[in-house]
Structure formats: structure tokens, C-alpha cells
Amino acid sequence: MTVERSPKATEIINHTRELLTTGGYKSFSYADLAERVQIRKASIHHHFPGKADLVLAVVNDYREEARAGMAATSEHFSDDPLAELNGYVNFWATCIKENSSPFCICVMLAVELPTLPEEVAAEVTGHFADLSAWLAGVLQKGEKRGVFILREGAEMEAKSLMATVHGAMIAARAFNNPELFLPMIKPVLNNLVITA
């Protein structure tokens, strides 16, 4: 469900998303945000009474975008489960290489999960549930079509693939090398594919 926001609220959301991507929940304050957006802290509080409200709005938007992206990928590659998985992986490879969205904010927030406000933590966990369920569905479809062999079952293979993608994001960031991302994921994808 898309929320109607003022241009200033949208700007606040966008800057918050950047801050979350680079440093997580505890990396910024409303004072930092006010400086970036060039408004008073009170104005931020007008749009988002507390930091938890603001971050929750960002994560809600992120989840909505992610669900739309998964649906679009499935629709575009409806007859090719391997292309669906590659579409997901290549999306992140492009984001990391172009530095347009180099890190999943939910991965960053998951590190802080035990100390996040409950409502934010629930949304972060919900994102991983959404993604895992989608990947499991793609893998099941591929198994039925004779494209994939699932040695551990769809749910576990989905979680393993998700962890590999997120781990590769961390490695690309840790080594400051976007080129590491795809080579780390390819062996896991190749292990799923049935070869003639």
C-alpha cells in the first residue's frame, strides 16, 4: 500500500535510507538528518514523531519495493526459473557495481535486530520471510520443471541462497570490490542446476 507523503517527508525518507544503508540504525540521529535535509529537527519530528516511526516507514517502503521487484522478476521470467534467480542476483550485482543501492538495508538492520524497536525488528524479519518464500517458490517451480535439484528442500535451499547473496554483499563491501559479488554466488547457483 503506497503512502502519500509530502515532498519533504519523501526527502527525509530518502536520506534516511542512505544513512541506513551505510551505517545502520544507530549510525545517525535526527540532528544528522536535519543537517543533510537542511531543516530543523522539529520539522522531522512533525513528519515522523520518533526515529522508530521514521525507520519503520523506510523499511515498509523497502519491503513494498522488494515485493514488487520479486513479482516483476517472476512475471518477466515466468517460464524460466533459472532466469528468475539470475534476475534477482543480477539486480544486486548491478546495484553494487553502480553503487546505486549497494547494500540491502534489511541486512544492515538484521545485524542490530536484538536492539531495534520491536516494530522495526518485525518488519525486517518480515522482509526476510518474504524473500525466502519467493526464492523457495522459484526453486520449487524449477525442481518441478527439471531445472533444479534441491538436496535440502526448497525452504532450506532458499535460505542458503539468500545467505550467500547477502554474504557476498558483505564481502564486496569489506574488500571494497564489487567484482567479488557474482563469483561468490555462481557456485551456489551452479550447484542447484541439473546438468545434462
XYZ file of N, CA and C in Angstrom:
588
model
N 0.842 -1.176 0.000
C 0.000 0.000 0.000
C 0.893 1.246 0.000
N 0.793 2.045 -1.021
C 1.599 3.244 -1.136
C 1.045 4.338 -0.234
N 1.952 4.972 0.507
C 1.560 6.037 1.426
C 1.838 7.374 0.742
N 0.840 8.265 0.783
C 1.031 9.607 0.222
C 1.854 10.432 1.207
N 2.938 11.016 0.711
C 3.799 11.829 1.566
C 4.101 13.144 0.890
N 4.395 14.130 1.709
C 4.817 15.427 1.174
C 6.209 15.280 0.560
N 6.594 16.200 -0.318
C 7.946 16.148 -0.884
C 9.033 16.151 0.196
N 8.828 16.915 1.268
C 9.836 16.979 2.331
C 9.923 15.656 3.080
N 8.776 15.025 3.355
C 8.785 13.712 4.017
C 9.489 12.679 3.146
N 9.256 12.754 1.843
C 9.918 11.842 0.905
C 11.425 12.068 0.910
N 11.832 13.319 0.968
C 13.262 13.643 1.025
C 13.884 13.089 2.313
N 13.168 13.229 3.421
C 13.641 12.690 4.701
C 13.805 11.173 4.600
N 12.807 10.518 4.026
C 12.846 9.062 3.838
C 14.069 8.668 3.008
N 14.297 9.379 1.899
C 15.407 9.030 1.008
C 16.757 9.183 1.697
N 16.927 10.257 2.442
C 18.187 10.446 3.166
C 18.352 9.395 4.265
N 17.263 9.062 4.918
C 17.325 8.038 5.965
C 17.724 6.698 5.363
N 17.189 6.404 4.214
C 17.536 5.139 3.548
C 19.037 5.075 3.258
N 19.600 6.175 2.777
C 21.046 6.223 2.524
C 21.830 6.009 3.817
N 21.398 6.651 4.876
C 22.097 6.522 6.157
C 21.995 5.093 6.705
N 20.846 4.481 6.555
C 20.682 3.097 6.998
C 21.547 2.147 6.184
N 21.637 2.393 4.885
C 22.429 1.541 4.004
C 23.908 1.588 4.371
N 24.378 2.761 4.753
C 25.799 2.889 5.050
C 26.161 2.578 6.496
N 25.228 2.771 7.427
C 25.643 2.614 8.816
C 24.675 1.965 9.775
N 23.450 1.701 9.353
C 22.502 1.060 10.248
C 21.729 2.035 11.129
N 20.945 1.474 12.025
C 20.000 2.229 12.848
C 20.693 3.225 13.780
N 21.745 2.794 14.406
C 22.381 3.630 15.431
C 23.394 4.622 14.857
N 23.560 4.631 13.548
C 24.623 5.443 12.935
C 24.251 6.911 12.751
N 22.996 7.256 13.006
C 22.590 8.642 12.763
C 21.538 9.085 13.766
N 21.424 10.391 13.903
C 20.416 10.999 14.773
C 19.564 11.947 13.934
N 18.524 12.478 14.535
C 17.721 13.479 13.841
C 18.547 14.732 13.555
N 19.542 15.009 14.387
C 20.416 16.169 14.133
C 21.208 15.954 12.841
N 21.723 14.732 12.644
C 22.448 14.413 11.403
C 21.526 14.559 10.199
N 20.336 14.053 10.354
C 19.359 14.091 9.270
C 18.947 15.534 8.960
N 18.728 16.326 9.991
C 18.338 17.732 9.800
C 19.402 18.479 9.006
N 20.662 18.182 9.291
C 21.759 18.824 8.568
C 21.761 18.415 7.095
N 21.522 17.155 6.838
C 21.513 16.664 5.446
C 20.342 17.234 4.650
N 19.174 17.292 5.293
C 17.960 17.723 4.602
C 17.799 19.243 4.643
N 18.593 19.896 5.484
C 18.542 21.352 5.643
C 17.206 21.825 6.209
N 16.772 21.132 7.272
C 15.581 21.554 8.013
C 15.864 21.401 9.504
N 14.977 21.928 10.319
C 15.135 21.803 11.769
C 14.698 20.411 12.229
N 15.262 19.966 13.351
C 14.872 18.668 13.914
C 13.375 18.622 14.185
N 12.824 19.740 14.624
C 11.387 19.787 14.921
C 10.563 19.475 13.680
N 11.056 19.879 12.521
C 10.339 19.596 11.271
C 10.345 18.103 10.964
N 11.446 17.445 11.272
C 11.495 15.993 11.071
C 10.501 15.324 12.017
N 10.480 15.782 13.266
C 9.538 15.224 14.245
C 8.086 15.455 13.819
N 7.834 16.528 13.106
C 6.486 16.793 12.594
C 6.054 15.676 11.643
N 6.968 15.253 10.773
C 6.656 14.193 9.796
C 6.731 12.802 10.425
N 7.734 12.602 11.280
C 7.981 11.301 11.898
C 8.292 11.543 13.375
N 7.310 11.349 14.259
C 7.475 11.718 15.668
C 8.735 11.152 16.332
N 9.096 9.931 15.992
C 10.292 9.330 16.579
C 11.100 8.598 15.530
N 12.325 8.284 15.893
C 13.221 7.589 14.963
C 12.646 6.233 14.535
N 12.017 5.528 15.467
C 11.412 4.241 15.122
C 10.329 4.415 14.062
N 9.543 5.495 14.162
C 8.493 5.760 13.155
C 9.117 5.982 11.782
N 10.212 6.735 11.765
C 10.890 7.039 10.505
C 11.486 5.780 9.880
N 12.225 5.012 10.669
C 12.865 3.813 10.136
C 11.815 2.783 9.730
N 10.744 2.704 10.482
C 9.652 1.797 10.115
C 9.081 2.183 8.755
N 8.902 3.474 8.501
C 8.403 3.934 7.197
C 9.369 3.553 6.085
N 10.670 3.695 6.339
C 11.680 3.338 5.332
C 11.620 1.840 5.032
N 11.580 1.027 6.080
C 11.565 -0.429 5.890
C 10.260 -0.871 5.229
N 9.140 -0.246 5.593
C 7.863 -0.556 4.925
C 7.961 -0.299 3.427
N 8.504 0.870 3.065
C 8.688 1.200 1.648
C 9.605 0.188 0.975
N 10.682 -0.153 1.658
C 11.662 -1.096 1.113
C 11.016 -2.456 0.863
N 10.231 -2.924 1.819
C 9.541 -4.211 1.647
C 8.580 -4.165 0.471
N 7.867 -3.066 0.343
C 6.918 -2.923 -0.771
C 7.653 -2.966 -2.107
N 8.767 -2.238 -2.186
C 9.580 -2.252 -3.415
C 10.117 -3.647 -3.701
N 10.590 -4.329 -2.667
C 11.151 -5.666 -2.845
C 10.085 -6.644 -3.334
N 8.903 -6.590 -2.739
C 7.817 -7.482 -3.181
C 7.432 -7.193 -4.629
N 7.376 -5.916 -4.983
C 7.066 -5.559 -6.376
C 8.166 -6.051 -7.312
N 9.416 -5.941 -6.879
C 10.538 -6.412 -7.689
C 10.507 -7.916 -7.892
N 10.190 -8.651 -6.837
C 10.097 -10.108 -6.950
C 8.968 -10.492 -7.912
N 7.831 -9.825 -7.766
C 6.699 -10.122 -8.646
C 7.033 -9.801 -10.099
N 7.700 -8.678 -10.325
C 8.071 -8.291 -11.694
C 9.073 -9.273 -12.283
N 10.014 -9.727 -11.474
C 11.004 -10.702 -11.948
C 10.313 -12.005 -12.325
N 9.396 -12.458 -11.482
C 8.665 -13.693 -11.777
C 7.814 -13.559 -13.034
N 7.204 -12.405 -13.199
C 6.368 -12.187 -14.386
C 7.224 -12.147 -15.653
N 8.359 -11.467 -15.575
C 9.230 -11.314 -16.744
C 9.847 -12.646 -17.182
N 10.201 -13.487 -16.186
C 10.864 -14.759 -16.491
C 9.972 -15.934 -16.111
N 8.678 -15.812 -16.349
C 7.714 -16.788 -15.841
C 7.980 -18.219 -16.301
N 8.587 -18.390 -17.451
C 8.824 -19.741 -17.972
C 10.238 -20.238 -17.714
N 11.029 -19.481 -16.966
C 12.436 -19.838 -16.791
C 12.892 -19.571 -15.349
N 12.754 -20.572 -14.461
C 13.125 -20.375 -13.057
C 14.599 -19.987 -12.863
N 15.483 -20.522 -13.680
C 16.897 -20.147 -13.563
C 17.084 -18.672 -13.899
N 16.383 -18.192 -14.914
C 16.456 -16.769 -15.264
C 15.882 -15.906 -14.144
N 14.858 -16.420 -13.435
C 14.313 -15.679 -12.286
C 15.387 -15.488 -11.214
N 16.075 -16.589 -10.881
C 17.130 -16.488 -9.867
C 18.257 -15.566 -10.338
N 18.633 -15.725 -11.603
C 19.682 -14.857 -12.141
C 19.227 -13.404 -12.167
N 17.941 -13.162 -12.404
C 17.410 -11.803 -12.388
C 17.573 -11.169 -11.010
N 17.288 -11.946 -9.971
C 17.461 -11.474 -8.590
C 18.931 -11.178 -8.298
N 19.800 -12.118 -8.636
C 21.232 -11.961 -8.378
C 21.803 -10.800 -9.187
N 21.420 -10.708 -10.454
C 21.953 -9.646 -11.313
C 21.455 -8.261 -10.903
N 20.254 -8.204 -10.335
C 19.766 -6.934 -9.803
C 20.762 -6.400 -8.777
N 21.138 -7.277 -7.822
C 22.079 -6.845 -6.792
C 23.472 -6.592 -7.355
N 23.890 -7.398 -8.307
C 25.210 -7.182 -8.915
C 25.285 -5.790 -9.536
N 24.223 -5.385 -10.220
C 24.174 -4.055 -10.843
C 24.150 -2.960 -9.785
N 23.320 -3.133 -8.764
C 23.239 -2.131 -7.684
C 24.582 -1.928 -7.003
N 25.289 -3.031 -6.764
C 26.583 -2.959 -6.085
C 27.626 -2.322 -7.005
N 27.646 -2.748 -8.251
C 28.636 -2.231 -9.203
C 28.441 -0.734 -9.460
N 27.186 -0.322 -9.616
C 26.893 1.090 -9.914
C 26.783 1.935 -8.653
N 26.847 1.288 -7.484
C 26.718 1.960 -6.193
C 25.384 2.695 -6.065
N 24.363 2.209 -6.783
C 23.041 2.838 -6.743
C 22.262 2.399 -5.498
N 22.444 1.166 -5.072
C 21.858 0.648 -3.842
C 22.767 -0.505 -3.422
N 23.953 -0.174 -2.891
C 24.997 -1.179 -2.747
C 24.798 -2.190 -1.627
N 23.728 -2.034 -0.848
C 23.552 -2.930 0.279
C 22.082 -2.999 0.663
N 21.632 -4.166 1.023
C 20.249 -4.347 1.475
C 20.108 -3.752 2.875
N 19.205 -2.796 3.036
C 19.071 -2.162 4.355
C 18.591 -3.159 5.407
N 17.853 -4.166 4.988
C 17.388 -5.146 5.971
C 18.535 -6.028 6.465
N 19.534 -6.256 5.626
C 20.720 -6.980 6.091
C 21.439 -6.130 7.139
N 21.599 -4.845 6.834
C 22.259 -3.944 7.780
C 21.495 -3.907 9.103
N 20.175 -3.815 9.021
C 19.367 -3.746 10.238
C 19.302 -5.090 10.974
N 19.411 -6.194 10.232
C 19.372 -7.514 10.875
C 20.520 -7.687 11.862
N 21.645 -7.068 11.557
C 22.789 -7.130 12.471
C 22.417 -6.522 13.826
N 21.564 -5.517 13.799
C 21.162 -4.815 15.020
C 19.842 -5.337 15.595
N 19.308 -6.398 15.039
C 17.960 -6.865 15.367
C 17.659 -6.933 16.878
N 18.561 -7.470 17.706
C 18.226 -7.568 19.132
C 18.003 -6.222 19.820
N 18.535 -5.149 19.252
C 18.409 -3.838 19.911
C 17.471 -2.883 19.175
N 16.870 -3.338 18.080
C 15.942 -2.487 17.329
C 14.602 -2.393 18.051
N 13.878 -1.292 17.840
C 12.496 -1.249 18.340
C 11.702 -2.429 17.762
N 10.812 -2.966 18.561
C 10.089 -4.189 18.202
C 9.401 -4.106 16.839
N 8.755 -2.969 16.564
C 8.015 -2.852 15.303
C 8.947 -2.823 14.096
N 10.124 -2.236 14.260
C 11.113 -2.216 13.171
C 11.672 -3.621 12.974
N 12.010 -4.283 14.070
C 12.539 -5.650 14.001
C 11.562 -6.582 13.295
N 10.276 -6.418 13.576
C 9.258 -7.271 12.945
C 9.218 -7.058 11.437
N 9.358 -5.825 10.990
C 9.365 -5.539 9.548
C 10.614 -6.102 8.876
N 11.744 -5.996 9.546
C 12.993 -6.538 8.994
C 12.860 -8.050 8.848
N 12.378 -8.711 9.881
C 12.171 -10.151 9.824
C 11.166 -10.499 8.724
N 10.150 -9.672 8.579
C 9.153 -9.885 7.525
C 9.750 -9.831 6.138
N 10.721 -8.940 5.933
C 11.384 -8.866 4.630
C 12.076 -10.189 4.302
N 12.789 -10.736 5.277
C 13.489 -11.997 5.037
C 12.501 -13.141 4.798
N 11.375 -13.110 5.473
C 10.340 -14.122 5.244
C 9.788 -14.002 3.824
N 9.532 -12.766 3.374
C 9.040 -12.541 2.002
C 10.026 -13.085 0.976
N 11.280 -12.693 1.144
C 12.316 -13.072 0.175
C 12.531 -14.580 0.172
N 12.610 -15.173 1.343
C 12.813 -16.609 1.454
C 11.666 -17.382 0.814
N 10.431 -16.936 1.051
C 9.262 -17.609 0.464
C 9.279 -17.494 -1.053
N 9.646 -16.318 -1.568
C 9.702 -16.141 -3.019
C 10.780 -17.045 -3.626
N 11.966 -17.039 -3.032
C 13.043 -17.888 -3.555
C 12.654 -19.364 -3.500
N 12.007 -19.777 -2.404
C 11.572 -21.175 -2.291
C 10.570 -21.515 -3.392
N 9.671 -20.587 -3.686
C 8.699 -20.817 -4.766
C 9.374 -20.970 -6.126
N 10.372 -20.132 -6.386
C 11.118 -20.225 -7.656
C 11.851 -21.563 -7.720
N 12.466 -21.956 -6.621
C 13.204 -23.226 -6.596
C 12.271 -24.421 -6.774
N 11.105 -24.383 -6.130
C 10.133 -25.481 -6.286
C 9.661 -25.583 -7.735
N 9.403 -24.419 -8.333
C 8.977 -24.412 -9.738
C 10.067 -25.021 -10.618
N 11.309 -24.637 -10.342
C 12.421 -25.176 -11.118
C 12.630 -26.658 -10.910
N 12.389 -27.125 -9.692
C 12.514 -28.560 -9.428
C 11.446 -29.335 -10.196
N 10.215 -28.823 -10.198
C 9.124 -29.490 -10.930
C 9.393 -29.535 -12.426
N 10.086 -28.523 -12.939
C 10.375 -28.466 -14.382
C 11.684 -29.169 -14.744
N 12.333 -29.764 -13.754
C 13.566 -30.490 -14.027
C 14.782 -29.600 -14.254
N 14.729 -28.374 -13.741
C 15.836 -27.430 -13.903
C 16.773 -27.492 -12.701
N 16.200 -27.636 -11.495
C 16.985 -27.622 -10.265
C 16.911 -28.965 -9.551
N 17.980 -29.272 -8.841
C 17.964 -30.379 -7.895
C 18.112 -29.766 -6.507
N 17.140 -30.036 -5.657
C 17.126 -29.452 -4.319
C 17.512 -30.529 -3.315
N 18.751 -30.504 -2.891
C 19.282 -31.522 -1.980
C 18.762 -31.347 -0.556
N 18.419 -30.140 -0.178
C 18.000 -29.858 1.196
C 16.549 -29.394 1.297
N 15.787 -29.459 0.235
C 14.418 -28.964 0.234
C 14.387 -27.480 -0.114
N 13.262 -27.047 -0.652
C 13.158 -25.677 -1.178
C 13.396 -24.609 -0.121
N 12.820 -24.786 1.072
C 12.952 -23.736 2.098
C 14.397 -23.556 2.539
N 15.104 -24.668 2.778
C 16.489 -24.560 3.224
C 17.390 -24.063 2.097
N 17.163 -24.532 0.899
C 17.968 -24.067 -0.245
C 17.743 -22.566 -0.469
N 16.499 -22.110 -0.280
C 16.190 -20.682 -0.436
C 16.950 -19.862 0.601
N 16.936 -20.318 1.840
C 17.651 -19.602 2.904
C 19.159 -19.612 2.657
N 19.660 -20.723 2.151
C 21.087 -20.823 1.843
C 21.478 -19.854 0.718
N 20.660 -19.795 -0.315
C 20.929 -18.875 -1.413
C 20.843 -17.424 -0.932
N 19.838 -17.127 -0.141
C 19.667 -15.777 0.404
C 20.892 -15.393 1.242
N 21.354 -16.313 2.092
C 22.530 -16.048 2.927
C 23.777 -15.842 2.063
N 23.882 -16.590 0.990
C 25.033 -16.437 0.093
C 25.024 -15.068 -0.574
N 23.862 -14.643 -1.062
C 23.749 -13.331 -1.698
C 24.101 -12.235 -0.700
N 23.565 -12.324 0.496
C 23.839 -11.295 1.499
C 25.287 -11.347 1.975
N 25.845 -12.537 2.098
C 27.254 -12.669 2.463
C 28.163 -12.093 1.391
N 27.794 -12.300 0.129
C 28.580 -11.744 -0.975
C 28.515 -10.215 -0.976
N 27.362 -9.657 -0.571
C 27.263 -8.196 -0.421
C 28.267 -7.703 0.619
N 28.308 -8.420 1.744
C 29.221 -8.035 2.821
C 30.671 -8.130 2.350
N 31.000 -9.212 1.651
C 32.376 -9.383 1.164
C 32.742 -8.285 0.167
N 31.824 -7.963 -0.740
C 32.098 -6.904 -1.722
C 32.361 -5.586 -1.008
N 31.613 -5.321 0.061
C 31.816 -4.100 0.832
C 33.119 -4.182 1.633
N 33.358 -5.321 2.272
C 34.538 -5.472 3.129
C 35.837 -5.320 2.336
N 35.848 -5.855 1.121
C 37.050 -5.790 0.287
C 37.025 -4.612 -0.682
N 35.955 -3.808 -0.575
C 35.788 -2.660 -1.465
C 35.971 -3.061 -2.920
N 35.315 -4.176 -3.284
C 35.473 -4.723 -4.625
C 34.148 -5.315 -5.102
N 33.361 -4.548 -5.891
C 32.075 -5.050 -6.378
C 32.203 -6.287 -7.259
N 33.389 -6.489 -7.830
C 33.590 -7.632 -8.731
C 33.587 -8.964 -7.986
N 33.683 -8.946 -6.677
C 33.658 -10.198 -5.898
C 32.261 -10.792 -5.809
N 31.239 -9.963 -5.989
C 29.872 -10.385 -5.706
C 29.440 -11.601 -6.531
N 29.441 -11.491 -7.840
C 28.934 -12.584 -8.682
C 29.734 -13.877 -8.568
N 31.069 -13.828 -8.592
C 31.817 -15.085 -8.485
C 31.553 -15.861 -7.197
N 31.150 -15.167 -6.136
C 30.845 -15.859 -4.885
C 29.498 -16.577 -4.942
N 28.603 -16.084 -5.774
C 27.254 -16.655 -5.847
C 27.146 -17.758 -6.898
N 27.903 -17.628 -7.971
C 27.786 -18.576 -9.087
C 27.921 -20.038 -8.671
N 28.884 -20.414 -7.792
C 28.973 -21.836 -7.426
C 27.712 -22.369 -6.756
N 27.058 -21.530 -5.956
C 25.822 -21.961 -5.280
C 24.713 -22.154 -6.303
N 24.593 -21.225 -7.247
C 23.587 -21.384 -8.312
C 23.896 -22.610 -9.165
N 25.171 -22.773 -9.527
C 25.558 -23.911 -10.370
C 25.251 -25.229 -9.681
N 25.365 -25.264 -8.365
C 25.105 -26.486 -7.608
C 23.623 -26.872 -7.632
N 22.762 -25.891 -7.894
C 21.318 -26.160 -7.962
C 20.880 -26.678 -9.325
N 21.639 -26.335 -10.351
C 21.206 -26.621 -11.722
C 21.531 -28.060 -12.114
N 20.544 -28.723 -12.668
C 20.742 -30.080 -13.184
C 21.425 -29.975 -14.543
N 22.586 -30.612 -14.660
C 23.291 -30.591 -15.936
C 23.036 -31.876 -16.693
N 22.982 -31.756 -17.991
C 22.656 -32.923 -18.828
C 23.806 -33.917 -18.842
